[in-house]
PDB file of C-alpha atoms and ligand atoms in Angstrom:
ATOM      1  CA  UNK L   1      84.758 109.100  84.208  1.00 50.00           C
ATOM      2  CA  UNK L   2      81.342 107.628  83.701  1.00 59.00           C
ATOM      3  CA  UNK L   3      82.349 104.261  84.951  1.00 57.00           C
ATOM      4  CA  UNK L   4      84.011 105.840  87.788  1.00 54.00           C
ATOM      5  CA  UNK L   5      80.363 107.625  88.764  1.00 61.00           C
ATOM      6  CA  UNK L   6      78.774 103.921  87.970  1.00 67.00           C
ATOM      7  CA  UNK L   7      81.288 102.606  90.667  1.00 61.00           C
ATOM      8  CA  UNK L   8      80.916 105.348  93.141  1.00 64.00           C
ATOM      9  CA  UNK L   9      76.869 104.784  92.558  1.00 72.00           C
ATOM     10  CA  UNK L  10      77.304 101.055  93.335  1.00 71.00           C
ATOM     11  CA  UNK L  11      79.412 101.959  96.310  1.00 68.00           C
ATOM     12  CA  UNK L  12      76.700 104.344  97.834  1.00 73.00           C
ATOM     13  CA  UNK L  13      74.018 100.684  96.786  1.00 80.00           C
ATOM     14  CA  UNK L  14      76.104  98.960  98.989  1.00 77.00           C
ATOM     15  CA  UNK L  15      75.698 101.619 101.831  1.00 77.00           C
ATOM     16  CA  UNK L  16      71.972 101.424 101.271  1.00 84.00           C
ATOM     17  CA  UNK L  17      71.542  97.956 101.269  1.00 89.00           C
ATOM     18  CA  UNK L  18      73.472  97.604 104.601  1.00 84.00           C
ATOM     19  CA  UNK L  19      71.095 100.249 106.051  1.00 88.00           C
ATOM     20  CA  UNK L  20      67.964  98.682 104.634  1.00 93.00           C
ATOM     21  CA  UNK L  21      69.102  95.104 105.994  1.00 93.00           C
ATOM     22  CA  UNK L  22      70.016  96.914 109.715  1.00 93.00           C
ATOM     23  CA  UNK L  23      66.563  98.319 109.797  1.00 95.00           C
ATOM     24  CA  UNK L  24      65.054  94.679 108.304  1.00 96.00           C
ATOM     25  CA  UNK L  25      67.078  92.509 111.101  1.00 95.00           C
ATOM     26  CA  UNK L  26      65.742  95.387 113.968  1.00 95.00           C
ATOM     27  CA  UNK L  27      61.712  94.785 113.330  1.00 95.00           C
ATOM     28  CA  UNK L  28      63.101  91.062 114.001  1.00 94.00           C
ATOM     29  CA  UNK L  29      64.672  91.844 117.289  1.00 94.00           C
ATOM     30  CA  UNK L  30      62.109  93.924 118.591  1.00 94.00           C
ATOM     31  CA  UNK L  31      59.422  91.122 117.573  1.00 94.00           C
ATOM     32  CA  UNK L  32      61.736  89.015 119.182  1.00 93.00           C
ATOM     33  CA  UNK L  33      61.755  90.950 122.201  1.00 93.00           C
ATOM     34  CA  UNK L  34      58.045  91.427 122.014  1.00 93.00           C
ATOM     35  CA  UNK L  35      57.087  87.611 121.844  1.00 92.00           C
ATOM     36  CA  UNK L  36      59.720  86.692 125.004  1.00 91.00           C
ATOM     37  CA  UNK L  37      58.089  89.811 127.160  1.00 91.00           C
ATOM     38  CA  UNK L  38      54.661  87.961 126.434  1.00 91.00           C
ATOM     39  CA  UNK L  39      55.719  84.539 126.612  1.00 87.00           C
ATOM     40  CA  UNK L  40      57.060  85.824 130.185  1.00 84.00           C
ATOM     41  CA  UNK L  41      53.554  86.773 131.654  1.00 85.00           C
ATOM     42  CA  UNK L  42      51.988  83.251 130.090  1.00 84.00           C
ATOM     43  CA  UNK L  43      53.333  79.907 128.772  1.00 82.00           C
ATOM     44  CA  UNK L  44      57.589  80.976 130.243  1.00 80.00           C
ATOM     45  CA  UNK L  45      60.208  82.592 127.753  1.00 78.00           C
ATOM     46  CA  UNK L  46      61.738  80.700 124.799  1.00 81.00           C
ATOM     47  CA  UNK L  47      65.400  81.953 126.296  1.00 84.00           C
ATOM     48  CA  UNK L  48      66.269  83.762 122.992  1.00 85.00           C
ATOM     49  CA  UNK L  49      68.272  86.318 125.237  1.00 87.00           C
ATOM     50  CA  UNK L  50      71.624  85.382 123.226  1.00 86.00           C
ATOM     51  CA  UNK L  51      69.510  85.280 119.777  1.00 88.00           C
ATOM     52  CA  UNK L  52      68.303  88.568 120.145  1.00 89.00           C
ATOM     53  CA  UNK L  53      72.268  90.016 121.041  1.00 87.00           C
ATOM     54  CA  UNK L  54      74.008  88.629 117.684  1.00 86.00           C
ATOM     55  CA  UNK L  55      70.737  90.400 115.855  1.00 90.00           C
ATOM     56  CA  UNK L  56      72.184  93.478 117.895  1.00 89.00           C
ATOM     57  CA  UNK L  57      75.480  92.717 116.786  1.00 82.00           C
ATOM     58  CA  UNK L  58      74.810  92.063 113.713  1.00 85.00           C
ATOM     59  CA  UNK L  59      72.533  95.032 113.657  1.00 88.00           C
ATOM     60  CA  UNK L  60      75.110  97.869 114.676  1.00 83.00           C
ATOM     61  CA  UNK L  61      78.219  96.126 112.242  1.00 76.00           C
ATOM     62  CA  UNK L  62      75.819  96.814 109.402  1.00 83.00           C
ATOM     63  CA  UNK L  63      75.197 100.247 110.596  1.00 82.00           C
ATOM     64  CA  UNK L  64      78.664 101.462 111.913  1.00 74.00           C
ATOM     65  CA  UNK L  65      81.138  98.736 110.675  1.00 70.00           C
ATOM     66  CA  UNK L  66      84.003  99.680 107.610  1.00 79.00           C
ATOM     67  CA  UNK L  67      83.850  98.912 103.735  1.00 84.00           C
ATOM     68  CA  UNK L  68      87.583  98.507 103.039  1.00 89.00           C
ATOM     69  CA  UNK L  69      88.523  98.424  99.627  1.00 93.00           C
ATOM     70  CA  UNK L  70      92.579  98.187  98.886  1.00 96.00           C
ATOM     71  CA  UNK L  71      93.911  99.224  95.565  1.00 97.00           C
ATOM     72  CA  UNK L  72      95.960  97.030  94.033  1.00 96.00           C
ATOM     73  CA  UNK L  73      98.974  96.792  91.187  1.00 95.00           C
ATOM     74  CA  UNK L  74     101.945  96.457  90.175  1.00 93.00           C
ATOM     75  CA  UNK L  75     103.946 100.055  90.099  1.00 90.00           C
ATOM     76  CA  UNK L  76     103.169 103.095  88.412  1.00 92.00           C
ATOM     77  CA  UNK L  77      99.377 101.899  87.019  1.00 95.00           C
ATOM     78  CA  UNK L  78      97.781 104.729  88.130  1.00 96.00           C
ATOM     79  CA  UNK L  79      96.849 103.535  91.787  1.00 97.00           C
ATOM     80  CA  UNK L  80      97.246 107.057  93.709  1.00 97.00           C
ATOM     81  CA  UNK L  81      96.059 109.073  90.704  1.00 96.00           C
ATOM     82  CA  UNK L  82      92.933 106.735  90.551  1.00 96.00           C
ATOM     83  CA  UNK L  83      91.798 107.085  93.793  1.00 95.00           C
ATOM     84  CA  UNK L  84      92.493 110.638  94.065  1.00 95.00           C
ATOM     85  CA  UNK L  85      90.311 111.418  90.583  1.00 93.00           C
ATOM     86  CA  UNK L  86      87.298 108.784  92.657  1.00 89.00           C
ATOM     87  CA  UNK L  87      87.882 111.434  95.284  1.00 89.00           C
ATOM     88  CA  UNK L  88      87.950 114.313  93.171  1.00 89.00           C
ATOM     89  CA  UNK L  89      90.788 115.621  95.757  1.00 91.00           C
ATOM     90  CA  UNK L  90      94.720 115.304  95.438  1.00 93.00           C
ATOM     91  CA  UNK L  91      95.150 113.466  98.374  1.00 95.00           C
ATOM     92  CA  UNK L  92      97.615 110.901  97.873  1.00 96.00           C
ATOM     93  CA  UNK L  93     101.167 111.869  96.646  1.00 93.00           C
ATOM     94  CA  UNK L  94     101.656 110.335  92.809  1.00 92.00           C
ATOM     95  CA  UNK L  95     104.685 110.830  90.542  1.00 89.00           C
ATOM     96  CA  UNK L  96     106.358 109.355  87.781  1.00 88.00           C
ATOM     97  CA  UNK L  97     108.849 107.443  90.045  1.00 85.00           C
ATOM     98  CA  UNK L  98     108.080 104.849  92.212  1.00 79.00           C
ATOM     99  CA  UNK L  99     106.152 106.669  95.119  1.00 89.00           C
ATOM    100  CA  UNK L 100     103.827 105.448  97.562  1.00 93.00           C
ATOM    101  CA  UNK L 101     105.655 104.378  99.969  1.00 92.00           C
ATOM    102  CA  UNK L 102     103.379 103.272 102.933  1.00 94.00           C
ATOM    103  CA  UNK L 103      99.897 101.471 102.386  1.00 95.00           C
ATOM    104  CA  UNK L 104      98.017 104.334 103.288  1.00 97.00           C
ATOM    105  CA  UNK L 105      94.010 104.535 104.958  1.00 96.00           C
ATOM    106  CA  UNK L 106      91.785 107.522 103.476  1.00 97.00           C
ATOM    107  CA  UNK L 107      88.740 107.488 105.803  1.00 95.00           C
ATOM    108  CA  UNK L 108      86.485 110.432 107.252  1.00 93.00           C
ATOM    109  CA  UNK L 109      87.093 112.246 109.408  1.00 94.00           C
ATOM    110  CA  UNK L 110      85.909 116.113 110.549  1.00 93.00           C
ATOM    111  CA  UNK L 111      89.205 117.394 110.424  1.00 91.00           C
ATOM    112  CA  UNK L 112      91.618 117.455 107.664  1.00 92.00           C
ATOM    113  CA  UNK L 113      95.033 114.962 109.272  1.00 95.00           C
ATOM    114  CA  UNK L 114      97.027 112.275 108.517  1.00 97.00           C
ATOM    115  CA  UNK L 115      98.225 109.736 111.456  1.00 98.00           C
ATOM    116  CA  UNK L 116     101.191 107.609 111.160  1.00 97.00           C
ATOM    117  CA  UNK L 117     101.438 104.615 112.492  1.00 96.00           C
ATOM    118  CA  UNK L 118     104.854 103.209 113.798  1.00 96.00           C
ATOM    119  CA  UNK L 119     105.444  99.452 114.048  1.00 92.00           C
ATOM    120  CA  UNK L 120     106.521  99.704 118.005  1.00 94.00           C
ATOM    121  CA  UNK L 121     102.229 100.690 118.164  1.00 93.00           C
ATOM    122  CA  UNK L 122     102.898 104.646 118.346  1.00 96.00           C
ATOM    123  CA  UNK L 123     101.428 107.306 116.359  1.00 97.00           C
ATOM    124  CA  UNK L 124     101.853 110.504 115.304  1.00 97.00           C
ATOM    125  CA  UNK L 125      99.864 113.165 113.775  1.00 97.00           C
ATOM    126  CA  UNK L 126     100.992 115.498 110.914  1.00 96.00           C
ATOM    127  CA  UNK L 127      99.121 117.781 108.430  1.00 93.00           C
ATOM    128  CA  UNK L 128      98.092 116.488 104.997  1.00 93.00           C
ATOM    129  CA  UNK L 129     100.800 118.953 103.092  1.00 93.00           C
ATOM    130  CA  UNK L 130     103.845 117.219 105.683  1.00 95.00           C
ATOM    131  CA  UNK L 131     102.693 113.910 104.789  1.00 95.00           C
ATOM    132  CA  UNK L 132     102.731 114.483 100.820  1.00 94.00           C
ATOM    133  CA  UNK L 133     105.653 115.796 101.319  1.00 93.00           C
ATOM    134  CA  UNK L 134     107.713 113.646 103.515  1.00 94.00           C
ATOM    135  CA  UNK L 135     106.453 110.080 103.221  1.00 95.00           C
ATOM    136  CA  UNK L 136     106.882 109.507  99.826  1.00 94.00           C
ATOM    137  CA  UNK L 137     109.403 107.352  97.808  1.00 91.00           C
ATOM    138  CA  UNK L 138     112.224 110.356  96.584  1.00 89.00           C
ATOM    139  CA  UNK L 139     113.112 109.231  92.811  1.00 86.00           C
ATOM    140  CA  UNK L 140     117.165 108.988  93.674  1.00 87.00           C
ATOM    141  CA  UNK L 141     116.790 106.122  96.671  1.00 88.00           C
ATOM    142  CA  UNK L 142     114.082 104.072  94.190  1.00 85.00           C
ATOM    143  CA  UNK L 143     116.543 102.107  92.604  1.00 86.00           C
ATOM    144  CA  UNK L 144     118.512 101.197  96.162  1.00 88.00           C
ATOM    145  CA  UNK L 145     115.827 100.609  97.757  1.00 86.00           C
ATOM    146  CA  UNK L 146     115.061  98.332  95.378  1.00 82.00           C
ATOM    147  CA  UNK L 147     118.657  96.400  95.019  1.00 84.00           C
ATOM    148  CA  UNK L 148     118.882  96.178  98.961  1.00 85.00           C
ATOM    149  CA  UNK L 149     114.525  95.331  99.319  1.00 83.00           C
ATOM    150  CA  UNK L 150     114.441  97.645 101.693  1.00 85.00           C
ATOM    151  CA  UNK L 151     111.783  99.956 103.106  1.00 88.00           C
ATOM    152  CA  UNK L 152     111.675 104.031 102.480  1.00 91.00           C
ATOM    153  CA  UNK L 153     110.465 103.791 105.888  1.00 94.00           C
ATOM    154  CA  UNK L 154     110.946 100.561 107.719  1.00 92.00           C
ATOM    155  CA  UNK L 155     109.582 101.746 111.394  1.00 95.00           C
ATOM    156  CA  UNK L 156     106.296 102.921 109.969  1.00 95.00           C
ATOM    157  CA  UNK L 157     103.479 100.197 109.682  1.00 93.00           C
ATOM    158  CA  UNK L 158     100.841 102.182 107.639  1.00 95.00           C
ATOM    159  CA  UNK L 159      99.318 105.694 107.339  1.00 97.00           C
ATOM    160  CA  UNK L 160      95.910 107.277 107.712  1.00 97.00           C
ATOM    161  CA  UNK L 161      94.414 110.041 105.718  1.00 97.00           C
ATOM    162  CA  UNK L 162      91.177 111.400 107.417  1.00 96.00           C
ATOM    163  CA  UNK L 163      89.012 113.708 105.000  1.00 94.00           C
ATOM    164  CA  UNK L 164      85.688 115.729 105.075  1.00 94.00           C
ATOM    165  CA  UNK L 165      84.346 113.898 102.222  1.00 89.00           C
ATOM    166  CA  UNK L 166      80.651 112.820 101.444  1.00 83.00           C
ATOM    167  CA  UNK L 167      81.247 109.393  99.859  1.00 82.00           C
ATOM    168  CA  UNK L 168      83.767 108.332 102.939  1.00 88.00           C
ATOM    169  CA  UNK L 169      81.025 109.433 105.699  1.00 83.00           C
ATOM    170  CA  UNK L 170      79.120 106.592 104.188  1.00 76.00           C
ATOM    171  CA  UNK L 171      81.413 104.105 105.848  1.00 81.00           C
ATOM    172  CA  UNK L 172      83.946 103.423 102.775  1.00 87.00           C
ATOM    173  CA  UNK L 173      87.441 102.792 103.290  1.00 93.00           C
ATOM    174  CA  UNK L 174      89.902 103.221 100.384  1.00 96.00           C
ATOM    175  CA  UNK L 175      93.475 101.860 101.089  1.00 96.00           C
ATOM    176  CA  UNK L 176      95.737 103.115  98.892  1.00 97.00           C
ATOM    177  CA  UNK L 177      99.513 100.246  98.593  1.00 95.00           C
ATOM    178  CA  UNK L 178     103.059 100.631  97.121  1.00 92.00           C
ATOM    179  CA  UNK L 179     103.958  99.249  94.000  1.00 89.00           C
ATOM    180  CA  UNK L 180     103.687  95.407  94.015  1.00 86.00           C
ATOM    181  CA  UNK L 181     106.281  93.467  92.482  1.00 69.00           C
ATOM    182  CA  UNK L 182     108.605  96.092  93.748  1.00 57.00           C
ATOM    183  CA  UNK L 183     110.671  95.061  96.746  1.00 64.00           C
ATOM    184  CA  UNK L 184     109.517  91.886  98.298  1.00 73.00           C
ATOM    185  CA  UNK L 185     109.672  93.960 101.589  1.00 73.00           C
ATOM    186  CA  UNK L 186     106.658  96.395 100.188  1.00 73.00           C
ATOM    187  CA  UNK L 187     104.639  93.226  99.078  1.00 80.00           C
ATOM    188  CA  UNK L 188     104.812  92.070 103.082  1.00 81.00           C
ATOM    189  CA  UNK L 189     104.009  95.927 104.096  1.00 82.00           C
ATOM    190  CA  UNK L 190     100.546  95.233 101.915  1.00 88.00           C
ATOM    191  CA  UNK L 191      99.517  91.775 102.659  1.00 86.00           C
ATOM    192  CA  UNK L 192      98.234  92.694 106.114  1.00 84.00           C
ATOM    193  CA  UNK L 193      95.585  94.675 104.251  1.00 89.00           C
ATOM    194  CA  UNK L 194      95.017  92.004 101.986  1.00 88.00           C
ATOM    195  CA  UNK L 195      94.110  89.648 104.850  1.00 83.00           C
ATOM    196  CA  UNK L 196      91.772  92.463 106.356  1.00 81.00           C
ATOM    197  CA  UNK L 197      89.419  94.246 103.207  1.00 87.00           C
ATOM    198  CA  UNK L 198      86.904  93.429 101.966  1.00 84.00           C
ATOM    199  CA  UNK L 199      87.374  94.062  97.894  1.00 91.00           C
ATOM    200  CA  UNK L 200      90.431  94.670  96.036  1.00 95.00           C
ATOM    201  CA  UNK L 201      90.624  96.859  93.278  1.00 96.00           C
ATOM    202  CA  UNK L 202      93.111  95.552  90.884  1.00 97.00           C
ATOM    203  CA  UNK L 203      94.965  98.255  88.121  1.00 97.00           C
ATOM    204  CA  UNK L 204      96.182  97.357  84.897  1.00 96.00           C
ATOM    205  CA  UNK L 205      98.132  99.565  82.467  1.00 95.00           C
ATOM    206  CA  UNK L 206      95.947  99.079  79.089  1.00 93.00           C
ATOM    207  CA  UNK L 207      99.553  99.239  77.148  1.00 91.00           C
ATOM    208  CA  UNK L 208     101.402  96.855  79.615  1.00 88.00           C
ATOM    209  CA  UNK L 209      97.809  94.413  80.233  1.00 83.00           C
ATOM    210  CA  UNK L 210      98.793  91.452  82.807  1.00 89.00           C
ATOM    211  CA  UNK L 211     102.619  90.981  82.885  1.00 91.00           C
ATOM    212  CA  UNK L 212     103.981  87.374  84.401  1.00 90.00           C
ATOM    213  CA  UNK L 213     104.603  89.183  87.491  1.00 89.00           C
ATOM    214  CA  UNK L 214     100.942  90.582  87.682  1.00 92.00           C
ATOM    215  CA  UNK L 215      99.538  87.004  87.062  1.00 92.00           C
ATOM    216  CA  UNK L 216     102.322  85.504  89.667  1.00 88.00           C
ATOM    217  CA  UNK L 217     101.049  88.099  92.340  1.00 89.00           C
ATOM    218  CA  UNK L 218      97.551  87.196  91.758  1.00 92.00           C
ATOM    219  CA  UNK L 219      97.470  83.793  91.944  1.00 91.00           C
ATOM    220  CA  UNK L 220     100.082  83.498  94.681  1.00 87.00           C
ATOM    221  CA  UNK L 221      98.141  86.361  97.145  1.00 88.00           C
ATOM    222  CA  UNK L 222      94.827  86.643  96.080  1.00 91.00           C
ATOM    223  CA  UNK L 223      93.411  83.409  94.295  1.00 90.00           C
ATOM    224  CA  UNK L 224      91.366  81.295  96.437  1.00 87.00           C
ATOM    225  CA  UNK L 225      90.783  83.926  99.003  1.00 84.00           C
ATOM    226  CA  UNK L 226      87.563  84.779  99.821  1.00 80.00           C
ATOM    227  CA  UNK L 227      87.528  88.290  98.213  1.00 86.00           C
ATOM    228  CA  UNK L 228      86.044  90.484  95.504  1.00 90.00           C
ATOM    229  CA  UNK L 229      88.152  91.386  92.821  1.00 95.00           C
ATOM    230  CA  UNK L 230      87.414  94.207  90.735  1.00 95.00           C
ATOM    231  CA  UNK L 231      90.044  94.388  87.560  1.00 96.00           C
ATOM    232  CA  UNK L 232      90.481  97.908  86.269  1.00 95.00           C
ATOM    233  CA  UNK L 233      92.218  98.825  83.067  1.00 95.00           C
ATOM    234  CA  UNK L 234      93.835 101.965  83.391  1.00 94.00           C
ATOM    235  CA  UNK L 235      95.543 104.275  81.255  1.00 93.00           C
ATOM    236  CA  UNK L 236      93.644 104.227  78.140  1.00 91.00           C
ATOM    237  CA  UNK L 237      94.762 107.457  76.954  1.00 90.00           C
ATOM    238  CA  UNK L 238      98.174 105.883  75.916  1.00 90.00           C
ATOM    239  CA  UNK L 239      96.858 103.440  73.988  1.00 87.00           C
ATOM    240  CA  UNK L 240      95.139 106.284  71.830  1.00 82.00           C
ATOM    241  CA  UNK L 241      98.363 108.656  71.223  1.00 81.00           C
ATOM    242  CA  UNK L 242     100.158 105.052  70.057  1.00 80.00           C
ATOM    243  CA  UNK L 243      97.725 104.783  67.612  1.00 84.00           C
ATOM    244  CA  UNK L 244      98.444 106.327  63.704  1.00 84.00           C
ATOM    245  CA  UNK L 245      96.507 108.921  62.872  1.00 84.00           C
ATOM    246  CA  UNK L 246      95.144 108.252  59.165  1.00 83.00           C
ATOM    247  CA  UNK L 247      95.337 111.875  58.529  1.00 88.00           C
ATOM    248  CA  UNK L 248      98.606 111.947  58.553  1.00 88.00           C
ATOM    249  CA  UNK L 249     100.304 110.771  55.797  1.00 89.00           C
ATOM    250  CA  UNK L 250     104.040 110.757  57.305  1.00 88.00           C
ATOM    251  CA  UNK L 251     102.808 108.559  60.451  1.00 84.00           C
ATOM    252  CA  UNK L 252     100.830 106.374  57.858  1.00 86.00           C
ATOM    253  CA  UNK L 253     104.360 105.981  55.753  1.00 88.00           C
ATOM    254  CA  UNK L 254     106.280 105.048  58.466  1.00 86.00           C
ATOM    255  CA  UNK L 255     103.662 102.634  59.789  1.00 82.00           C
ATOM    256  CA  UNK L 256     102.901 101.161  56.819  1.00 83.00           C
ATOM    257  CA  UNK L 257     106.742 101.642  54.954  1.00 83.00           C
TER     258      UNK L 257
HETATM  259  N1  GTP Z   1      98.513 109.083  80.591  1.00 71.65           N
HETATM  260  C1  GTP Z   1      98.080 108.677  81.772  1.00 71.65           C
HETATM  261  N2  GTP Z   1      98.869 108.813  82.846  1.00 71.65           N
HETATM  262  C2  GTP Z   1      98.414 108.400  84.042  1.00 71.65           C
HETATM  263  C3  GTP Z   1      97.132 107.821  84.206  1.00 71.65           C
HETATM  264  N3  GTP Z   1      96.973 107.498  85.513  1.00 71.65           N
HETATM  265  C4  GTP Z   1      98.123 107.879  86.120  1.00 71.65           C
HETATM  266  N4  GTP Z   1      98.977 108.419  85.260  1.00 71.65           N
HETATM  267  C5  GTP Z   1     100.332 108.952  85.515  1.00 71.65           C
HETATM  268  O1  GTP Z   1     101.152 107.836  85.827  1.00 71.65           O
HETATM  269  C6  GTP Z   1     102.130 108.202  86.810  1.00 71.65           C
HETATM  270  C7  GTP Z   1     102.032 107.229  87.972  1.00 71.65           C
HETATM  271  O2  GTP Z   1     100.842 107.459  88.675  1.00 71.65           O
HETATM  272  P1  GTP Z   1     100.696 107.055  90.210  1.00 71.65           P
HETATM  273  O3  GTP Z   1      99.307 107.382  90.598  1.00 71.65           O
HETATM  274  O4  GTP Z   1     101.821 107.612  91.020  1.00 71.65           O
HETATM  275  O5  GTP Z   1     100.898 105.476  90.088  1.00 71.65           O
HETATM  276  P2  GTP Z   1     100.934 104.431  91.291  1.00 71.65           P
HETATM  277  O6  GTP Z   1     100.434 103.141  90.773  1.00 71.65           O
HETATM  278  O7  GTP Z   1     100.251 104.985  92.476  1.00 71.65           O
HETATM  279  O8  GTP Z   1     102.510 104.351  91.556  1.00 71.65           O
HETATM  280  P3  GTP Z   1     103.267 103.657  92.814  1.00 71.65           P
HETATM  281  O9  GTP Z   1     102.476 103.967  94.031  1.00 71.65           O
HETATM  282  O10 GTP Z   1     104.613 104.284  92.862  1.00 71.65           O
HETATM  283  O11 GTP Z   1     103.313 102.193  92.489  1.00 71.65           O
HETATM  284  C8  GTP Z   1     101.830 109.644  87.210  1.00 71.65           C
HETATM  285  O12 GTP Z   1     102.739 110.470  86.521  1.00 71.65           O
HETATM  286  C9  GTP Z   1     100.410 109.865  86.738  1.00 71.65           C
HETATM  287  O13 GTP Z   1     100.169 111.215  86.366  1.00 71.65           O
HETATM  288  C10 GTP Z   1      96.285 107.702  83.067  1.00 71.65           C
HETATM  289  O14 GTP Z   1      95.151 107.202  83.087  1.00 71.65           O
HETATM  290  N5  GTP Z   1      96.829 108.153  81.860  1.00 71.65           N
HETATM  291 MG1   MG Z   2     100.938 105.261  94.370  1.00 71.65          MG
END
């Protein structure tokens, strides 16, 4: 839990330091503006109209523009439930079974919904309960789904979770994916947010650490790119309850026949 506060801290730094650079790159501009509106009246203007513009630009992406970060891993690491315990809400439908279905935006928003949207460029809006419900991998059609690589929902491109919450406001994007590795039709479904973040966040299982198809998905989709990684090991809690307990001498004798 600590790290997760340490991560949500640096998260909030990064919000700051965007801030602090917007308000750096403004006393530019207006000095800018200030030396042309003088040069004007005496020696001519240096023509730094389309100067001063990207500083605009530049100025209002670093105010208003997105932090995207997509969660990454292969299935059932903990993906859903780890964003959902950053959140500290139970957003984002988790299970067992193979479940998320759709790559799926949590952003802020005023009001509590969740927008679909369709690959034909529709939309549709449905409340938070609906979309836990309904868009979610059911455990009987995992395995065909699988066989055929097929989508649970092969109209919809992606979904969008809009949330009252404090850390979001700040600008953050958190981009919850299906299992990897699972249907070469959900890896495709993903990608498109791999092209378009701006830091992954990569789970591991800490009893299953970096199988061959982990290591095959990283180097074939995300080495070389220009990205931050973050690697997270998850699921430390099963490492401890496979671990004998030296106070018990039956677990110690079958351990240790
Ligand atoms: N013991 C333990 N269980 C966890 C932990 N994190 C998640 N789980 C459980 O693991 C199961 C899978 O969690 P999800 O959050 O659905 O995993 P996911 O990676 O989102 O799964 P897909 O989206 O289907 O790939 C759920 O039953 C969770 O309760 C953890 O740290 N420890
Ligand atoms: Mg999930």
């Amino acid at each position: 839990m600590s790290q997760e506060r340490s991560f949500t801290s640096n998260l909030e730094q990064v919000s700051l330091v965007r801030h602090e650079l917007a308000n750096q790159i403004e006393e530019m501009m207006a000095l800018l503006i200030e030396a042309e509106a003088k040069g004007e009246k005496a020696s001519g203007k240096l023509s730094l109209d389309r100067e001063i513009k990207q500083l605009q630009a530049t100025c209002n992406n670093l105010r208003h523009s997105k932090f995207r970060l997509l969660v990454l891993g292969d299935m059932k690491r903990g993906k859903s439930t780890f964003i959902n315990a950053l959140v500290g809400e139970k957003l984002l439908p988790s299970d067992v079974n193979p479940c998320t279905a759709l790559p799926t935006i949590l952003r802020y928003g005023a009001e509590k919904q969740v927008t679909v949207y369709f690959k034909d460029g529709s939309s549709r809006t449905i409340d938070l309960a609906k979309f836990q419900q309904k868009y979610t991998i059911k455990p009987n059609e995992a395995k065909v789904l699988a066989e055929r690589n097929q989508l649970a929902f092969p109209n919809v491109d992606y979904a969008a979770i809009e949330y009252p919450l404090p850390l979001l406001k700040k600008g953050l994007e958190i981009i919850d994916s299906p299992g990897l590795n699972d249907t070469e039709a959900r890896n495709e479904l993903t990608l498109q947010h791999v092209y378009n973040c701006h830091a992954v966040l990569f789970l591991f299982k800490a009893v299953q650490p970096c199988t061959l198809n982990e290591r095959r998905y990283l180097k074939n989709y995300l080495l070389g790119r220009d990205l931050t990684v973050f690697f997270i090991i998850n699921a430390w809690d099963e490492i401890k309850q496979g671990l004998v307990d030296p106070e018990d001498s039956e677990e110690l004798r079958l351990a240790y026949p």
